[in-house]
PDB file of C-alpha atoms in Angstrom:
ATOM      1  CA  MET A   1     210.253 116.045  21.757  1.00  0.00           C
ATOM      2  CA  SER A   2     207.245 116.759  23.967  1.00  0.00           C
ATOM      3  CA  LEU A   3     204.245 114.452  23.787  1.00  0.00           C
ATOM      4  CA  THR A   4     200.582 115.355  23.587  1.00  0.00           C
ATOM      5  CA  TYR A   5     198.526 113.269  26.005  1.00  0.00           C
ATOM      6  CA  GLU A   6     194.901 112.443  25.175  1.00  0.00           C
ATOM      7  CA  ILE A   7     192.783 110.705  27.802  1.00  0.00           C
ATOM      8  CA  CYS A   8     189.755 108.571  26.976  1.00  0.00           C
ATOM      9  CA  ILE A   9     187.030 109.414  29.508  1.00  0.00           C
ATOM     10  CA  ASP A  10     183.346 108.755  30.100  1.00  0.00           C
ATOM     11  CA  SER A  11     182.421 111.423  32.632  1.00  0.00           C
ATOM     12  CA  VAL A  12     182.767 115.071  33.570  1.00  0.00           C
ATOM     13  CA  ALA A  13     184.818 113.986  36.575  1.00  0.00           C
ATOM     14  CA  GLY A  14     187.187 112.295  34.129  1.00  0.00           C
ATOM     15  CA  ALA A  15     187.719 115.591  32.303  1.00  0.00           C
ATOM     16  CA  VAL A  16     188.485 117.324  35.595  1.00  0.00           C
ATOM     17  CA  ALA A  17     190.926 114.546  36.571  1.00  0.00           C
ATOM     18  CA  ALA A  18     192.670 114.759  33.195  1.00  0.00           C
ATOM     19  CA  GLU A  19     193.072 118.524  33.470  1.00  0.00           C
ATOM     20  CA  LYS A  20     194.411 118.198  37.020  1.00  0.00           C
ATOM     21  CA  ALA A  21     196.980 115.601  35.904  1.00  0.00           C
ATOM     22  CA  GLY A  22     198.327 117.813  33.113  1.00  0.00           C
ATOM     23  CA  ALA A  23     196.843 116.086  30.066  1.00  0.00           C
ATOM     24  CA  HIS A  24     196.303 118.131  26.931  1.00  0.00           C
ATOM     25  CA  ARG A  25     193.078 116.711  25.568  1.00  0.00           C
ATOM     26  CA  VAL A  26     190.268 114.286  26.356  1.00  0.00           C
ATOM     27  CA  GLU A  27     188.112 112.106  24.158  1.00  0.00           C
ATOM     28  CA  LEU A  28     184.705 112.260  25.807  1.00  0.00           C
ATOM     29  CA  CYS A  29     182.643 109.110  25.346  1.00  0.00           C
ATOM     30  CA  ALA A  30     179.838 107.103  26.839  1.00  0.00           C
ATOM     31  CA  ALA A  31     179.865 103.310  27.188  1.00  0.00           C
ATOM     32  CA  LEU A  32     183.603 102.615  27.222  1.00  0.00           C
ATOM     33  CA  PHE A  33     182.695  98.940  27.688  1.00  0.00           C
ATOM     34  CA  ASP A  34     181.463  99.077  24.072  1.00  0.00           C
ATOM     35  CA  GLY A  35     184.531 100.930  22.841  1.00  0.00           C
ATOM     36  CA  GLY A  36     183.028 104.397  23.278  1.00  0.00           C
ATOM     37  CA  LEU A  37     179.684 105.784  22.101  1.00  0.00           C
ATOM     38  CA  THR A  38     178.268 109.294  21.683  1.00  0.00           C
ATOM     39  CA  PRO A  39     177.819 110.946  25.096  1.00  0.00           C
ATOM     40  CA  THR A  40     174.715 112.946  25.922  1.00  0.00           C
ATOM     41  CA  LEU A  41     174.642 116.607  24.999  1.00  0.00           C
ATOM     42  CA  GLY A  42     174.228 117.431  28.680  1.00  0.00           C
ATOM     43  CA  THR A  43     177.449 115.594  29.492  1.00  0.00           C
ATOM     44  CA  VAL A  44     179.270 117.438  26.702  1.00  0.00           C
ATOM     45  CA  ARG A  45     178.093 120.819  27.971  1.00  0.00           C
ATOM     46  CA  ALA A  46     178.887 119.983  31.582  1.00  0.00           C
ATOM     47  CA  ALA A  47     182.385 118.786  30.684  1.00  0.00           C
ATOM     48  CA  LEU A  48     183.121 121.931  28.703  1.00  0.00           C
ATOM     49  CA  ALA A  49     181.922 124.058  31.625  1.00  0.00           C
ATOM     50  CA  ALA A  50     184.013 122.118  34.152  1.00  0.00           C
ATOM     51  CA  VAL A  51     187.441 122.547  32.523  1.00  0.00           C
ATOM     52  CA  SER A  52     189.349 125.489  31.127  1.00  0.00           C
ATOM     53  CA  SER A  53     192.865 124.469  30.081  1.00  0.00           C
ATOM     54  CA  ILE A  54     192.187 121.179  28.321  1.00  0.00           C
ATOM     55  CA  ARG A  55     190.604 120.460  24.958  1.00  0.00           C
ATOM     56  CA  VAL A  56     187.474 118.330  24.788  1.00  0.00           C
ATOM     57  CA  ASN A  57     186.964 116.155  21.718  1.00  0.00           C
ATOM     58  CA  VAL A  58     183.717 114.200  21.486  1.00  0.00           C
ATOM     59  CA  ILE A  59     183.222 110.791  19.915  1.00  0.00           C
ATOM     60  CA  ILE A  60     180.273 110.442  17.569  1.00  0.00           C
ATOM     61  CA  ARG A  61     179.324 106.780  17.330  1.00  0.00           C
ATOM     62  CA  PRO A  62     175.705 105.656  17.681  1.00  0.00           C
ATOM     63  CA  ARG A  63     176.277 102.021  18.674  1.00  0.00           C
ATOM     64  CA  GLY A  64     178.833  99.320  19.298  1.00  0.00           C
ATOM     65  CA  GLY A  65     179.765  96.641  16.824  1.00  0.00           C
ATOM     66  CA  ASP A  66     181.020  97.317  13.314  1.00  0.00           C
ATOM     67  CA  PHE A  67     181.517 100.684  11.610  1.00  0.00           C
ATOM     68  CA  ILE A  68     179.119 100.187   8.701  1.00  0.00           C
ATOM     69  CA  PHE A  69     176.251 102.610   9.184  1.00  0.00           C
ATOM     70  CA  ASP A  70     172.839 102.858   7.530  1.00  0.00           C
ATOM     71  CA  GLU A  71     171.208 106.112   6.454  1.00  0.00           C
ATOM     72  CA  HIS A  72     169.369 106.590   9.739  1.00  0.00           C
ATOM     73  CA  GLU A  73     172.567 106.161  11.746  1.00  0.00           C
ATOM     74  CA  VAL A  74     174.434 108.556   9.466  1.00  0.00           C
ATOM     75  CA  ALA A  75     171.675 111.151   9.875  1.00  0.00           C
ATOM     76  CA  ALA A  76     171.851 110.760  13.654  1.00  0.00           C
ATOM     77  CA  MET A  77     175.642 111.181  13.632  1.00  0.00           C
ATOM     78  CA  GLU A  78     175.361 114.235  11.400  1.00  0.00           C
ATOM     79  CA  HIS A  79     172.953 115.851  13.874  1.00  0.00           C
ATOM     80  CA  ASP A  80     175.160 114.903  16.827  1.00  0.00           C
ATOM     81  CA  VAL A  81     178.258 116.413  15.210  1.00  0.00           C
ATOM     82  CA  ALA A  82     176.405 119.683  14.651  1.00  0.00           C
ATOM     83  CA  LEU A  83     175.084 119.696  18.222  1.00  0.00           C
ATOM     84  CA  VAL A  84     178.449 119.142  19.901  1.00  0.00           C
ATOM     85  CA  ARG A  85     180.026 121.741  17.609  1.00  0.00           C
ATOM     86  CA  GLU A  86     177.377 124.245  18.643  1.00  0.00           C
ATOM     87  CA  ALA A  87     177.948 123.298  22.304  1.00  0.00           C
ATOM     88  CA  GLY A  88     181.584 124.360  21.985  1.00  0.00           C
ATOM     89  CA  ALA A  89     183.454 121.070  21.598  1.00  0.00           C
ATOM     90  CA  HIS A  90     187.030 121.470  20.379  1.00  0.00           C
ATOM     91  CA  GLY A  91     186.937 118.521  17.979  1.00  0.00           C
ATOM     92  CA  VAL A  92     185.012 115.421  16.968  1.00  0.00           C
ATOM     93  CA  VAL A  93     186.009 111.780  16.709  1.00  0.00           C
ATOM     94  CA  ILE A  94     184.370 109.797  13.905  1.00  0.00           C
ATOM     95  CA  GLY A  95     184.829 106.750  11.706  1.00  0.00           C
ATOM     96  CA  ALA A  96     182.905 104.861   9.021  1.00  0.00           C
ATOM     97  CA  LEU A  97     183.814 101.951   6.760  1.00  0.00           C
ATOM     98  CA  THR A  98     182.336 100.121   3.809  1.00  0.00           C
ATOM     99  CA  PRO A  99     181.644  96.374   4.028  1.00  0.00           C
ATOM    100  CA  GLU A 100     184.901  95.867   2.083  1.00  0.00           C
ATOM    101  CA  GLY A 101     186.946  97.621   4.757  1.00  0.00           C
ATOM    102  CA  THR A 102     187.592 100.913   2.967  1.00  0.00           C
ATOM    103  CA  VAL A 103     186.793 104.409   4.208  1.00  0.00           C
ATOM    104  CA  ASP A 104     183.146 105.287   3.596  1.00  0.00           C
ATOM    105  CA  ARG A 105     184.033 108.592   1.961  1.00  0.00           C
ATOM    106  CA  PRO A 106     180.500 109.983   1.520  1.00  0.00           C
ATOM    107  CA  VAL A 107     179.735 109.420   5.213  1.00  0.00           C
ATOM    108  CA  VAL A 108     183.034 110.865   6.428  1.00  0.00           C
ATOM    109  CA  GLU A 109     182.614 113.874   4.131  1.00  0.00           C
ATOM    110  CA  ARG A 110     179.102 114.502   5.488  1.00  0.00           C
ATOM    111  CA  LEU A 111     180.297 114.330   9.077  1.00  0.00           C
ATOM    112  CA  MET A 112     183.287 116.563   8.394  1.00  0.00           C
ATOM    113  CA  ALA A 113     181.013 119.101   6.734  1.00  0.00           C
ATOM    114  CA  ALA A 114     178.778 119.048   9.830  1.00  0.00           C
ATOM    115  CA  ALA A 115     181.887 119.631  11.976  1.00  0.00           C
ATOM    116  CA  GLY A 116     182.273 123.010  10.308  1.00  0.00           C
ATOM    117  CA  GLY A 117     186.063 123.119  10.417  1.00  0.00           C
ATOM    118  CA  LEU A 118     186.579 121.500  13.825  1.00  0.00           C
ATOM    119  CA  PRO A 119     189.576 119.129  13.941  1.00  0.00           C
ATOM    120  CA  VAL A 120     188.493 115.582  13.140  1.00  0.00           C
ATOM    121  CA  THR A 121     190.023 112.404  14.542  1.00  0.00           C
ATOM    122  CA  PHE A 122     189.326 109.116  12.755  1.00  0.00           C
ATOM    123  CA  HIS A 123     188.917 106.568  15.548  1.00  0.00           C
ATOM    124  CA  ARG A 124     189.892 102.915  15.737  1.00  0.00           C
ATOM    125  CA  ALA A 125     187.578 101.981  12.900  1.00  0.00           C
ATOM    126  CA  PHE A 126     190.970 102.399  11.221  1.00  0.00           C
ATOM    127  CA  ASP A 127     192.077  99.159  12.861  1.00  0.00           C
ATOM    128  CA  MET A 128     189.359  97.283  10.958  1.00  0.00           C
ATOM    129  CA  ALA A 129     190.370  98.713   7.556  1.00  0.00           C
ATOM    130  CA  ALA A 130     191.673  96.311   4.928  1.00  0.00           C
ATOM    131  CA  ASP A 131     194.626  98.425   3.754  1.00  0.00           C
ATOM    132  CA  PRO A 132     196.136 100.590   6.508  1.00  0.00           C
ATOM    133  CA  PHE A 133     198.429 102.613   4.239  1.00  0.00           C
ATOM    134  CA  GLY A 134     195.801 103.227   1.583  1.00  0.00           C
ATOM    135  CA  THR A 135     193.310 104.146   4.301  1.00  0.00           C
ATOM    136  CA  LEU A 136     195.785 106.602   5.813  1.00  0.00           C
ATOM    137  CA  ASP A 137     196.270 108.221   2.405  1.00  0.00           C
ATOM    138  CA  VAL A 138     192.520 108.612   1.930  1.00  0.00           C
ATOM    139  CA  LEU A 139     192.074 110.155   5.385  1.00  0.00           C
ATOM    140  CA  ALA A 140     194.973 112.545   4.868  1.00  0.00           C
ATOM    141  CA  GLY A 141     193.431 113.600   1.557  1.00  0.00           C
ATOM    142  CA  LEU A 142     190.099 114.227   3.259  1.00  0.00           C
ATOM    143  CA  GLY A 143     191.738 116.570   5.754  1.00  0.00           C
ATOM    144  CA  VAL A 144     191.437 114.442   8.874  1.00  0.00           C
ATOM    145  CA  ALA A 145     193.670 115.830  11.634  1.00  0.00           C
ATOM    146  CA  ARG A 146     194.665 112.553  13.274  1.00  0.00           C
ATOM    147  CA  VAL A 147     194.122 108.812  13.212  1.00  0.00           C
ATOM    148  CA  LEU A 148     193.813 106.718  16.374  1.00  0.00           C
ATOM    149  CA  THR A 149     195.193 103.208  16.010  1.00  0.00           C
ATOM    150  CA  SER A 150     196.504 100.204  17.881  1.00  0.00           C
ATOM    151  CA  GLY A 151     198.401  99.229  14.762  1.00  0.00           C
ATOM    152  CA  GLN A 152     195.582  96.844  13.839  1.00  0.00           C
ATOM    153  CA  ASP A 153     196.622  94.606  16.728  1.00  0.00           C
ATOM    154  CA  ALA A 154     195.369  93.776  20.222  1.00  0.00           C
ATOM    155  CA  SER A 155     197.261  96.702  21.740  1.00  0.00           C
ATOM    156  CA  ALA A 156     199.441  99.612  20.662  1.00  0.00           C
ATOM    157  CA  LEU A 157     202.500  97.799  22.007  1.00  0.00           C
ATOM    158  CA  GLU A 158     201.846  94.746  19.857  1.00  0.00           C
ATOM    159  CA  GLY A 159     200.961  96.942  16.898  1.00  0.00           C
ATOM    160  CA  ALA A 160     203.972  99.237  17.359  1.00  0.00           C
ATOM    161  CA  PRO A 161     205.863  98.019  14.249  1.00  0.00           C
ATOM    162  CA  LEU A 162     202.937  98.931  11.974  1.00  0.00           C
ATOM    163  CA  ILE A 163     202.322 102.194  13.842  1.00  0.00           C
ATOM    164  CA  ALA A 164     205.961 103.180  13.269  1.00  0.00           C
ATOM    165  CA  GLU A 165     205.540 102.553   9.530  1.00  0.00           C
ATOM    166  CA  LEU A 166     202.310 104.555   9.532  1.00  0.00           C
ATOM    167  CA  VAL A 167     203.991 107.473  11.319  1.00  0.00           C
ATOM    168  CA  ARG A 168     206.712 107.530   8.649  1.00  0.00           C
ATOM    169  CA  HIS A 169     204.195 107.129   5.843  1.00  0.00           C
ATOM    170  CA  ALA A 170     202.013 109.951   7.188  1.00  0.00           C
ATOM    171  CA  GLY A 171     204.819 112.488   7.495  1.00  0.00           C
ATOM    172  CA  ASP A 172     203.281 115.879   8.227  1.00  0.00           C
ATOM    173  CA  ARG A 173     200.021 115.114   6.413  1.00  0.00           C
ATOM    174  CA  VAL A 174     198.139 113.614   9.347  1.00  0.00           C
ATOM    175  CA  ILE A 175     198.966 112.707  12.964  1.00  0.00           C
ATOM    176  CA  VAL A 176     199.109 109.003  13.792  1.00  0.00           C
ATOM    177  CA  MET A 177     198.201 108.563  17.464  1.00  0.00           C
ATOM    178  CA  PRO A 178     198.800 105.193  19.173  1.00  0.00           C
ATOM    179  CA  GLY A 179     196.083 103.992  21.523  1.00  0.00           C
ATOM    180  CA  GLY A 180     194.821 100.745  22.961  1.00  0.00           C
ATOM    181  CA  GLY A 181     196.202  99.057  26.055  1.00  0.00           C
ATOM    182  CA  VAL A 182     198.646 101.887  26.839  1.00  0.00           C
ATOM    183  CA  THR A 183     199.682 101.887  30.510  1.00  0.00           C
ATOM    184  CA  ASP A 184     202.468 103.247  32.684  1.00  0.00           C
ATOM    185  CA  ARG A 185     204.265  99.913  32.188  1.00  0.00           C
ATOM    186  CA  ASN A 186     204.471 100.103  28.402  1.00  0.00           C
ATOM    187  CA  VAL A 187     203.990 103.742  27.356  1.00  0.00           C
ATOM    188  CA  ALA A 188     207.718 104.494  27.097  1.00  0.00           C
ATOM    189  CA  ARG A 189     208.216 101.453  24.863  1.00  0.00           C
ATOM    190  CA  VAL A 190     205.250 102.413  22.659  1.00  0.00           C
ATOM    191  CA  VAL A 191     206.561 105.956  22.208  1.00  0.00           C
ATOM    192  CA  ALA A 192     210.124 104.814  21.541  1.00  0.00           C
ATOM    193  CA  ALA A 193     209.049 102.120  19.088  1.00  0.00           C
ATOM    194  CA  THR A 194     206.618 104.257  17.109  1.00  0.00           C
ATOM    195  CA  GLY A 195     208.067 107.772  17.096  1.00  0.00           C
ATOM    196  CA  ALA A 196     204.566 109.079  17.808  1.00  0.00           C
ATOM    197  CA  ARG A 197     204.035 112.685  18.900  1.00  0.00           C
ATOM    198  CA  GLU A 198     200.674 112.027  20.560  1.00  0.00           C
ATOM    199  CA  ILE A 199     199.491 109.171  22.780  1.00  0.00           C
ATOM    200  CA  HIS A 200     195.979 108.085  23.758  1.00  0.00           C
ATOM    201  CA  PHE A 201     195.090 106.108  26.867  1.00  0.00           C
ATOM    202  CA  ALA A 202     192.558 105.593  29.629  1.00  0.00           C
ATOM    203  CA  ALA A 203     193.350 105.638  33.343  1.00  0.00           C
ATOM    204  CA  LEU A 204     190.490 103.793  34.978  1.00  0.00           C
ATOM    205  CA  SER A 205     190.352 102.455  38.512  1.00  0.00           C
ATOM    206  CA  GLU A 206     187.650 100.436  40.235  1.00  0.00           C
ATOM    207  CA  GLU A 207     185.653 102.335  42.812  1.00  0.00           C
ATOM    208  CA  PRO A 208     182.738 100.985  44.832  1.00  0.00           C
ATOM    209  CA  SER A 209     179.335 102.582  44.437  1.00  0.00           C
ATOM    210  CA  PRO A 210     178.311 104.889  47.305  1.00  0.00           C
ATOM    211  CA  ALA A 211     174.972 103.062  47.498  1.00  0.00           C
ATOM    212  CA  VAL A 212     174.191 101.981  51.068  1.00  0.00           C
ATOM    213  CA  HIS A 213     170.993 100.169  50.188  1.00  0.00           C
ATOM    214  CA  ARG A 214     171.770  97.402  47.713  1.00  0.00           C
ATOM    215  CA  ASN A 215     169.570  94.857  45.974  1.00  0.00           C
ATOM    216  CA  PRO A 216     171.766  91.963  44.740  1.00  0.00           C
ATOM    217  CA  TYR A 217     169.122  90.381  42.490  1.00  0.00           C
ATOM    218  CA  PRO A 218     168.306  92.657  39.523  1.00  0.00           C
ATOM    219  CA  PHE A 219     170.805  93.723  36.858  1.00  0.00           C
ATOM    220  CA  MET A 220     170.425  96.607  34.443  1.00  0.00           C
ATOM    221  CA  GLY A 221     172.193  94.910  31.518  1.00  0.00           C
ATOM    222  CA  GLY A 222     172.424  91.593  29.731  1.00  0.00           C
ATOM    223  CA  GLU A 223     174.102  88.339  30.675  1.00  0.00           C
ATOM    224  CA  LEU A 224     177.617  89.695  30.105  1.00  0.00           C
ATOM    225  CA  ARG A 225     177.632  92.174  32.927  1.00  0.00           C
ATOM    226  CA  ARG A 226     179.757  94.012  35.403  1.00  0.00           C
ATOM    227  CA  PRO A 227     178.939  94.196  39.115  1.00  0.00           C
ATOM    228  CA  GLU A 228     176.044  96.596  39.681  1.00  0.00           C
ATOM    229  CA  TYR A 229     177.733  98.319  42.625  1.00  0.00           C
ATOM    230  CA  GLN A 230     181.148  98.964  41.131  1.00  0.00           C
ATOM    231  CA  ARG A 231     182.342 101.916  39.062  1.00  0.00           C
ATOM    232  CA  LEU A 232     185.288 102.537  36.778  1.00  0.00           C
ATOM    233  CA  VAL A 233     186.541 106.080  37.274  1.00  0.00           C
ATOM    234  CA  THR A 234     189.291 108.097  35.598  1.00  0.00           C
ATOM    235  CA  THR A 235     191.900 109.135  38.157  1.00  0.00           C
ATOM    236  CA  SER A 236     194.424 111.960  38.085  1.00  0.00           C
ATOM    237  CA  GLY A 237     196.944 109.652  39.717  1.00  0.00           C
ATOM    238  CA  GLY A 238     196.573 107.068  36.980  1.00  0.00           C
ATOM    239  CA  ILE A 239     197.028 109.680  34.258  1.00  0.00           C
ATOM    240  CA  ALA A 240     200.031 111.236  35.998  1.00  0.00           C
ATOM    241  CA  SER A 241     201.613 107.800  36.335  1.00  0.00           C
ATOM    242  CA  VAL A 242     201.487 107.242  32.573  1.00  0.00           C
ATOM    243  CA  ILE A 243     202.777 110.752  31.840  1.00  0.00           C
ATOM    244  CA  ARG A 244     205.722 110.240  34.207  1.00  0.00           C
ATOM    245  CA  ALA A 245     206.486 106.843  32.692  1.00  0.00           C
ATOM    246  CA  ALA A 246     206.472 108.341  29.195  1.00  0.00           C
ATOM    247  CA  GLY A 247     209.256 110.691  30.272  1.00  0.00           C
TER     248      GLY A 247
END
């Protein structure tokens, strides 16, 4: 059985690297440090223009933290879904929960309506849901195309037993896609343990900034911060390594 490979990226260069490595789809985000936020419309358009043989799905998430959104955030997401659809995105990635850990159906229905028939992935908000099987049933009934999950654990490898049960429970109603901590060292085990048909991972490597002039004193973020002159970039080699390891 052939696998579908989805790469989590945060740049146009990442989309190009994923296409070069033979991936099938990317999830385009901003702020991977926060778990992925809505990228700018300019980035979406540039990514779509830069690749031709790979599908570009776009995450719609206005902030980090929980997945309980107020009316203003929902309105912003609704607009963003419509904008990326109009830009030519191949799918959108969304998620919304109630304070009790159930799917926020009215919000998901609004966002799916704004998607206008584009395939919808429910992101790892799923991993914060109270009842994974009931949540999967609700999402399948809503017409969601796939669910991204680490099996409600720290990584897809640790959550593999639950993911396998979810794959069986889903049947052909909705795709269950493992993601979270997938690397070339564990991807074959995740696939074998879960029976998944699609796999989601990032392939980031540290790369120094090209800046020659450097000021070591100011930082552009808060106290929890990465080095100012270091980048994380998606590499074709890293993606290819995982694909080879998956067999």
